[in-house]
Every structure is written in structure tokens, then in C-alpha cells.
Amino acid sequence: MSGDTQSLVFADKEELRKELKLADPAHIDADPAVDADLDAQADALVGRLVDIAADDHDGQTQAKAAVETMGIQLQKDAARRSQMLQQPVKKLADQSGDGGQVANALVDLKVQVEELDPAKFDLEAGWLSRVVGYLPGIGTPLKRYFTRYEAASTVIDAVMNSLKEGQDQLKRDNITLADDQKQMRALGHKLERAVKLGELIDRKLQDRIATELVSDDPRTVFIQEELLFPLRQRIQDLQQQLLVNQQGFLTIEMIVRNNKELIRGVNRALNVTVSALQVAVTLALALANQKIVLEKVQAVTKTTEALIAGTAERLKTQGAEIHKQAASTALDLDVLRQSFVNIRAALDDVSRYRQEALPKMAENIVEMDRMAAESEQTIQRMEGAAASARDFPIEIVD
């Protein structure tokens, strides 16, 4: 999860009880001023119970049965509702807990994101990494990281699909649970009113005994032993049933709220976590490429600086030599003077050689003319012999 999002907060049952202001079944206090309708109903019932004659066995039997079954149908409805919800609520509680599909998918996503966190990888290639990176199947640290990212992307996609499916299921569960919770809450209010009615009847019976009946009156014994005792048992039973109802209501409320937290967690995972991972990976790639370019620019800059420094050094040395050379005589006069002497001597030698060679060359020309005439005569004789041979051929016949 990103740092600017809140962590998932799961509901606590005791805090929920306080927040929802659920009455403590053991300390429900009926107030006649607040519950005027119940007070009037209790007055009517107590009047009928007290007016039953000591010898009216049918009336006493009906009175005992009425007290012993006070709120029994309401209790049965509440018990049946609790029993119907027992298995679904347990299953839903497991799904919204640590072992549920959404919770497990969130954990899997967290693990994958942490494993792909670019901050945990050294994406820079040192000299050893660059050398090893040329080997087949290895590559540079950056390439290895993105290969790992591509491989994990399939897992992340599967986790994301699981999260979406789980989120949809949680929404459907909350719709179902909201209706069940509404019915349980209505039953809880009825049970609470039944407890208050029982307490009002109990209180008014005791008041009537204290103000209207004497201790040895058979009706007093009947009320104390046959009515008050089972009445208080029924009040306790209804209190216990109310407690069970409240536990079921609180359990459903916890599941609904936890589901809502998980739904929000899935939204953050879909909209924030994966996007943050993609941004981190993109930035890691951009920063790695940026660093590569920066290193190359720095290398080129250093090379350029070295070239400029070398050129400046050569200019300094060569410039000094040029100025030194410019300050001195360009050619040595003695050497130049001797060169001219040698050139004149060479020209004199060539002129003398030509004059001496002319008579010899004339003699050679005459001699070569004579030799050419002799060679011409020899060639003519050979050509005549070849013509005679054609007239008289000598060949080997097979």
C-alpha cells in the first residue's frame, strides 16, 4: 500500500457494542414514563392475575401457563433465526478473516510487490556484471530484473482477478447480511421489550402483594410461588436469548464492516498498489537508462577534455619551436655556398663528358651499320633454304 493511504481497520466486538449502544440484557431497566404502553399492558395483566380467586384452579392454571410461556414465540423466532445464520455467518467470518480469498489474495499481492520492489535490486552493471552479461541466459542486472518482472506479471494478473472476484462476492454477502441483520435487530427490540414487560409485571406483582394482600392470603402464596418464580425464569431466558441475538447482530456487523474494509483494501490494491509498482518499475528503467547515458556522456567528456589538453600541450611545444626557428636563419650560408660550388662542378663534368663521347659514338654508329648489313645477308640465305624445303618435304608417315 502507498504511504498516503490508511491501513485496513477491522471491527472490534466490544467497541461495536458501545458504538451501537446495545443494551446489556442483565441491566435492562423498564421506565414507566418512557415505556407507557408496556406499563399499561403490565397493569392490565397484573390486575387479572391478582383477581384470580384462590379456588379458581382453571384460572390459576391459565395464569401459570401464561407466565411460563411469556415471549416463548418470540424466543423461538429469535432462536430459529440464530440457528439459520449459524453456518452462513461462520463461513462468511472465515472468508472475511485471515484465511479468506480476499485476505489471501492481498497477502499474495503484497509478497509479489515486495519481491519486485526496484529499490531492493542493484540495477547498475559493474565490470563483472557486464562481462557475465554477455553469456547466454544471464544478461545484465537490468535485463534480469525485467525478466523477473515479466514472469511475475502473470502471477499479479491472477491475483488481481482473484481480488476482483472476491470483492464482488463480499459485496453480495453484505447485501444478504444487511437483510438478515435488519431482521435480527427487529427481533432484538422485541426481546428487549419482552424483558421490560416481564420486569414491570414482576415489580407490579410485588407492589400489589405489599399493598393489597396479606402474607397468609392464598393468593399471595400463589403469586410468589407459582407466578413470580417462573416469571423471573422467563425473564432470564429472554435476557439470554437477547444476549444471543445481540451476539449474532454484532457478529454480522463485524463481518459487514470487515468486508467493507476488505473491499476498500481491494480498491486500493487495484488502483494504487499495482499502479505504484508499475510507476516504480518504469522509473527504475528510466533512471537506469538515464544513468547509462550519463556515464557515456561523462566518458565522452573526459575523452574530449584529454584531446583538448593534448592539443594545447602540442600547440605550446610546437609554437615555441616555431618562434625559435623564426628567430634564426632559415638556411646555413656555408652549406648553401658549397652546394652552388658542387652544382657548377657537376655541370662542368657533364659538358666535358659530352665532348669526349662524341667521336666514340660516331665510331659505334658506323660499326653497327656494318653488322646490320651482314645480318641482313644471313637472313636472306635462310629464307631461300626454307622455300626449297617446302618443295621437298620430309615427314614421318604412320
XYZ file of C-alpha atoms in Angstrom:
398
model
C 0.000 0.000 0.000
C 1.151 3.511 -0.584
C 2.201 5.669 2.273
C -0.701 8.164 1.912
C -3.408 5.508 2.281
C -4.697 4.283 5.610
C -4.224 0.726 6.761
C -7.204 -1.616 6.933
C -9.035 -1.280 10.271
C -11.101 -4.289 11.326
C -14.012 -4.034 13.750
C -13.771 -4.952 17.434
C -16.861 -6.536 19.011
C -16.728 -4.646 22.309
C -16.189 -1.322 20.596
C -19.075 -2.108 18.272
C -21.337 -2.834 21.243
C -20.537 0.590 22.687
C -20.858 2.314 19.329
C -24.233 0.723 18.572
C -25.397 1.349 22.168
C -26.724 -2.167 22.629
C -28.445 -2.608 25.962
C -26.917 -5.002 28.461
C -29.561 -7.745 28.799
C -28.713 -8.173 32.502
C -29.283 -4.483 33.250
C -32.392 -3.591 31.286
C -34.468 -1.187 33.346
C -38.086 -0.587 32.420
C -39.177 3.033 32.856
C -42.978 3.508 33.034
C -42.622 7.085 31.836
C -40.713 6.002 28.731
C -42.477 2.690 28.098
C -46.028 3.837 28.826
C -47.647 1.238 26.550
C -45.768 -1.596 28.260
C -46.673 -0.163 31.653
C -50.360 -0.131 30.747
C -50.139 -3.703 29.411
C -48.416 -4.807 32.626
C -51.119 -3.132 34.768
C -53.844 -4.993 32.904
C -52.092 -8.364 33.204
C -51.293 -7.911 36.905
C -54.883 -6.899 37.608
C -56.133 -10.115 36.029
C -53.554 -12.249 37.851
C -54.295 -10.750 41.266
C -58.033 -11.066 40.775
C -57.846 -14.856 40.263
C -59.649 -16.488 43.186
C -57.835 -18.984 45.369
C -60.269 -21.738 44.387
C -60.235 -20.927 40.643
C -57.981 -23.777 39.529
C -58.625 -23.210 35.828
C -57.766 -19.556 36.162
C -54.607 -20.365 38.120
C -53.593 -22.979 35.535
C -54.071 -20.489 32.719
C -52.145 -17.832 34.666
C -49.199 -20.174 35.269
C -49.165 -21.228 31.628
C -49.250 -17.591 30.507
C -46.308 -16.697 32.744
C -44.311 -19.804 31.840
C -44.754 -19.158 28.111
C -44.332 -15.367 28.198
C -42.489 -14.353 24.993
C -41.973 -18.012 24.013
C -42.927 -17.494 20.360
C -40.616 -14.504 20.135
C -37.837 -16.560 21.703
C -38.416 -19.381 19.226
C -38.296 -16.964 16.294
C -35.037 -15.486 17.565
C -33.528 -18.920 18.190
C -34.555 -20.122 14.732
C -33.059 -17.013 13.133
C -29.807 -17.510 15.058
C -29.680 -21.178 14.060
C -30.320 -20.341 10.404
C -27.447 -17.874 10.424
C -25.036 -20.049 12.366
C -23.415 -21.831 9.405
C -23.518 -18.961 6.859
C -22.122 -16.496 9.395
C -19.313 -18.871 10.355
C -18.460 -19.380 6.693
C -18.575 -15.653 5.970
C -16.491 -14.893 9.047
C -13.860 -17.316 7.777
C -13.955 -15.667 4.348
C -13.505 -12.194 5.798
C -10.764 -13.325 8.152
C -7.139 -14.202 7.605
C -7.981 -17.319 5.607
C -10.432 -15.764 3.171
C -9.957 -15.448 -0.568
C -9.584 -11.675 -0.499
C -7.263 -11.663 2.501
C -5.059 -14.341 0.956
C -5.040 -12.544 -2.396
C -3.993 -9.311 -0.686
C -1.171 -11.149 1.065
C -0.073 -12.735 -2.232
C -0.121 -9.341 -3.925
C 1.891 -7.808 -1.088
C 4.514 -10.558 -1.397
C 4.775 -10.141 -5.168
C 5.071 -6.347 -4.932
C 7.729 -6.565 -2.233
C 9.694 -9.093 -4.275
C 9.594 -6.767 -7.309
C 10.419 -3.556 -5.436
C 13.125 -1.966 -7.664
C 14.683 -0.368 -4.588
C 15.826 -3.821 -3.463
C 17.718 -4.502 -6.694
C 21.072 -3.211 -7.884
C 20.254 -2.388 -11.494
C 23.707 -0.955 -12.237
C 26.104 -3.212 -14.132
C 29.675 -3.288 -12.807
C 32.563 -4.588 -14.858
C 31.960 -8.172 -13.715
C 28.220 -7.923 -14.414
C 28.907 -6.508 -17.879
C 31.292 -9.356 -18.674
C 28.949 -12.043 -17.317
C 26.005 -10.327 -19.023
C 27.325 -11.380 -22.431
C 26.867 -15.042 -21.506
C 23.692 -16.638 -22.937
C 20.785 -16.802 -20.487
C 22.257 -14.347 -17.991
C 22.106 -10.766 -19.243
C 22.617 -7.525 -17.371
C 21.088 -6.860 -13.919
C 18.509 -4.574 -15.536
C 17.522 -7.230 -18.077
C 17.355 -9.912 -15.377
C 15.120 -7.690 -13.256
C 12.651 -7.042 -16.084
C 12.622 -10.721 -16.969
C 11.628 -11.389 -13.385
C 9.017 -8.613 -13.549
C 7.501 -10.069 -16.725
C 7.361 -13.522 -15.135
C 5.683 -12.137 -12.012
C 3.201 -10.100 -14.046
C 1.262 -13.282 -14.821
C 1.004 -14.071 -11.118
C -0.012 -10.491 -10.333
C -2.730 -10.592 -13.013
C -4.098 -13.810 -11.494
C -4.054 -12.245 -8.027
C -5.835 -9.160 -9.355
C -8.569 -11.286 -10.929
C -8.945 -13.178 -7.663
C -9.242 -9.874 -5.799
C -11.954 -8.634 -8.156
C -13.927 -11.875 -7.806
C -13.531 -11.796 -4.032
C -14.604 -8.165 -3.910
C -17.778 -8.934 -5.867
C -18.531 -11.826 -3.505
C -18.037 -9.588 -0.460
C -20.496 -7.055 -1.887
C -23.102 -9.782 -2.458
C -22.532 -11.125 1.064
C -23.057 -7.683 2.581
C -26.370 -7.282 0.754
C -27.578 -10.626 2.130
C -26.260 -9.939 5.618
C -27.868 -6.492 5.748
C -31.330 -8.057 5.377
C -30.583 -10.750 7.988
C -29.174 -8.135 10.354
C -32.268 -5.986 9.970
C -34.499 -8.902 10.954
C -32.280 -9.814 13.899
C -32.307 -6.218 15.084
C -36.116 -6.155 14.958
C -36.228 -9.377 16.988
C -33.762 -7.865 19.436
C -36.011 -4.855 20.028
C -38.970 -7.174 20.616
C -36.957 -9.296 23.055
C -35.868 -6.167 24.896
C -39.491 -5.055 25.208
C -40.467 -8.543 26.404
C -37.831 -8.345 29.141
C -39.095 -4.909 30.160
C -42.676 -6.193 30.229
C -41.633 -9.095 32.453
C -39.799 -6.751 34.810
C -42.806 -4.424 35.009
C -45.107 -7.363 35.768
C -42.658 -8.598 38.423
C -42.445 -5.137 40.012
C -46.203 -4.552 39.981
C -46.965 -8.008 41.426
C -44.638 -7.308 44.323
C -46.253 -3.894 44.831
C -49.730 -5.455 44.885
C -48.602 -8.075 47.404
C -47.123 -5.385 49.622
C -50.085 -3.007 49.403
C -53.219 -5.097 48.852
C -52.562 -8.681 50.006
C -51.680 -10.078 53.394
C -48.973 -12.678 53.880
C -51.385 -15.511 54.730
C -53.650 -14.823 51.781
C -53.652 -17.896 49.459
C -53.292 -15.540 46.525
C -50.027 -14.243 47.998
C -48.601 -17.765 48.162
C -49.832 -18.497 44.636
C -48.323 -15.307 43.221
C -44.972 -15.752 44.979
C -44.515 -19.476 44.320
C -46.447 -20.130 41.120
C -46.098 -16.840 39.263
C -43.057 -14.821 40.370
C -40.647 -17.763 40.276
C -41.444 -18.896 36.671
C -41.799 -15.234 35.652
C -38.228 -14.494 36.708
C -37.062 -17.670 34.969
C -38.697 -16.444 31.786
C -37.108 -13.014 32.195
C -33.690 -14.689 32.488
C -34.408 -16.877 29.463
C -35.417 -13.835 27.425
C -32.317 -11.971 28.612
C -30.151 -14.868 27.487
C -31.947 -15.027 24.156
C -31.460 -11.278 23.767
C -27.762 -11.725 24.508
C -27.536 -14.433 21.829
C -29.392 -12.173 19.425
C -27.023 -9.306 20.150
C -24.022 -11.570 19.637
C -25.402 -12.592 16.260
C -26.132 -8.976 15.364
C -22.627 -7.908 16.412
C -21.061 -10.802 14.516
C -22.897 -9.817 11.351
C -21.947 -6.170 11.902
C -18.295 -7.174 12.293
C -18.427 -9.244 9.120
C -20.107 -6.429 7.170
C -17.609 -3.846 8.374
C -14.651 -6.138 7.791
C -15.994 -6.851 4.323
C -16.221 -3.123 3.662
C -12.630 -2.679 4.820
C -11.539 -5.515 2.555
C -13.477 -4.001 -0.344
C -11.696 -0.696 0.245
C -8.432 -2.582 0.544
C -9.065 -4.257 -2.795
C -9.832 -0.879 -4.369
C -6.564 0.499 -3.046
C -4.728 -2.574 -4.252
C -6.273 -2.303 -7.725
C -5.938 1.462 -8.035
C -2.815 2.232 -6.017
C -0.556 -0.730 -5.291
C -0.217 -2.134 -8.812
C -0.057 1.371 -10.305
C 2.652 2.276 -7.807
C 4.578 -0.863 -8.769
C 4.263 -0.038 -12.472
C 5.413 3.539 -11.838
C 8.323 2.298 -9.734
C 9.366 -0.158 -12.444
C 9.045 2.495 -15.163
C 11.069 4.962 -13.132
C 13.668 2.312 -12.371
C 14.038 1.635 -16.096
C 14.181 5.365 -16.901
C 16.699 6.062 -14.143
C 18.833 3.095 -15.168
C 18.831 4.232 -18.798
C 19.476 7.785 -17.660
C 22.482 6.630 -15.666
C 23.815 4.697 -18.656
C 23.544 7.797 -20.864
C 25.083 9.940 -18.128
C 28.035 7.587 -17.810
C 28.536 7.658 -21.586
C 28.345 11.461 -21.628
C 30.859 11.617 -18.811
C 33.163 9.246 -20.689
C 32.904 11.337 -23.873
C 33.519 14.491 -21.849
C 36.633 13.012 -20.288
C 37.907 11.923 -23.729
C 37.220 15.391 -25.150
C 38.990 17.002 -22.226
C 42.004 14.735 -22.784
C 42.075 15.617 -26.508
C 41.860 19.335 -25.785
C 44.572 19.105 -23.148
C 46.851 17.126 -25.518
C 46.254 19.559 -28.364
C 47.015 22.507 -26.125
C 50.230 20.858 -24.946
C 51.332 20.185 -28.524
C 50.458 23.722 -29.563
C 52.519 25.039 -26.701
C 55.592 22.941 -27.599
C 55.302 23.371 -31.358
C 54.615 27.100 -31.114
C 57.769 27.645 -29.098
C 59.772 25.701 -31.650
C 58.233 27.732 -34.493
C 59.125 31.016 -32.841
C 62.617 29.751 -32.113
C 63.025 28.692 -35.730
C 61.682 32.022 -36.990
C 64.235 33.910 -34.927
C 67.147 32.024 -36.517
C 68.456 31.933 -40.176
C 66.354 29.727 -42.372
C 69.386 28.178 -44.264
C 73.093 27.752 -43.422
C 75.041 30.067 -45.808
C 78.131 27.853 -45.821
C 76.085 24.857 -46.850
C 74.336 26.904 -49.492
C 77.667 28.232 -50.859
C 79.163 24.713 -51.045
C 76.021 23.494 -52.813
C 76.469 26.033 -55.571
C 80.162 25.012 -55.961
C 79.133 21.362 -56.305
C 76.437 22.217 -58.857
C 78.908 24.130 -61.074
C 81.427 21.257 -60.868
C 78.724 18.787 -61.880
C 77.732 20.904 -64.872
C 81.365 21.175 -65.969
C 81.772 17.371 -65.735
C 78.669 16.798 -67.846
C 79.879 19.224 -70.553
C 83.318 17.627 -70.693
C 81.834 14.095 -70.862
C 79.665 15.006 -73.822
C 82.563 16.490 -75.772
C 84.737 13.428 -75.183
C 81.939 10.969 -76.036
C 81.013 12.386 -79.457
C 83.879 10.701 -81.538
C 83.327 7.373 -79.820
C 79.589 7.488 -80.515
C 80.293 8.136 -84.260
C 82.555 5.076 -84.483
C 79.899 2.929 -82.784
C 77.275 4.021 -85.296
C 79.479 3.007 -88.283
C 80.234 -0.383 -86.723
C 76.579 -1.061 -86.040
C 75.686 -0.265 -89.689
C 78.224 -2.831 -90.915
C 76.922 -5.507 -88.536
C 73.351 -4.851 -89.631
C 74.270 -5.396 -93.316
C 75.898 -8.728 -92.540
C 72.888 -9.870 -90.542
C 70.581 -8.976 -93.440
C 72.532 -11.173 -95.826
C 72.382 -14.142 -93.437
C 68.613 -13.795 -93.027
C 68.072 -13.762 -96.822
C 70.031 -17.036 -97.243
C 67.922 -18.720 -94.531
C 64.686 -17.634 -96.178
C 65.808 -19.198 -99.503
C 66.572 -22.543 -97.806
C 63.133 -22.593 -96.166
C 61.410 -22.115 -99.555
C 63.343 -25.057 -101.071
C 62.335 -27.314 -98.123
C 58.651 -26.736 -98.861
C 59.181 -28.223 -102.329
C 60.714 -31.385 -100.878
C 59.085 -32.208 -97.538
C 60.438 -34.964 -95.304
C 57.717 -36.289 -92.945
C 57.199 -39.443 -90.830
C 54.251 -41.442 -92.177
C 52.314 -43.798 -89.808
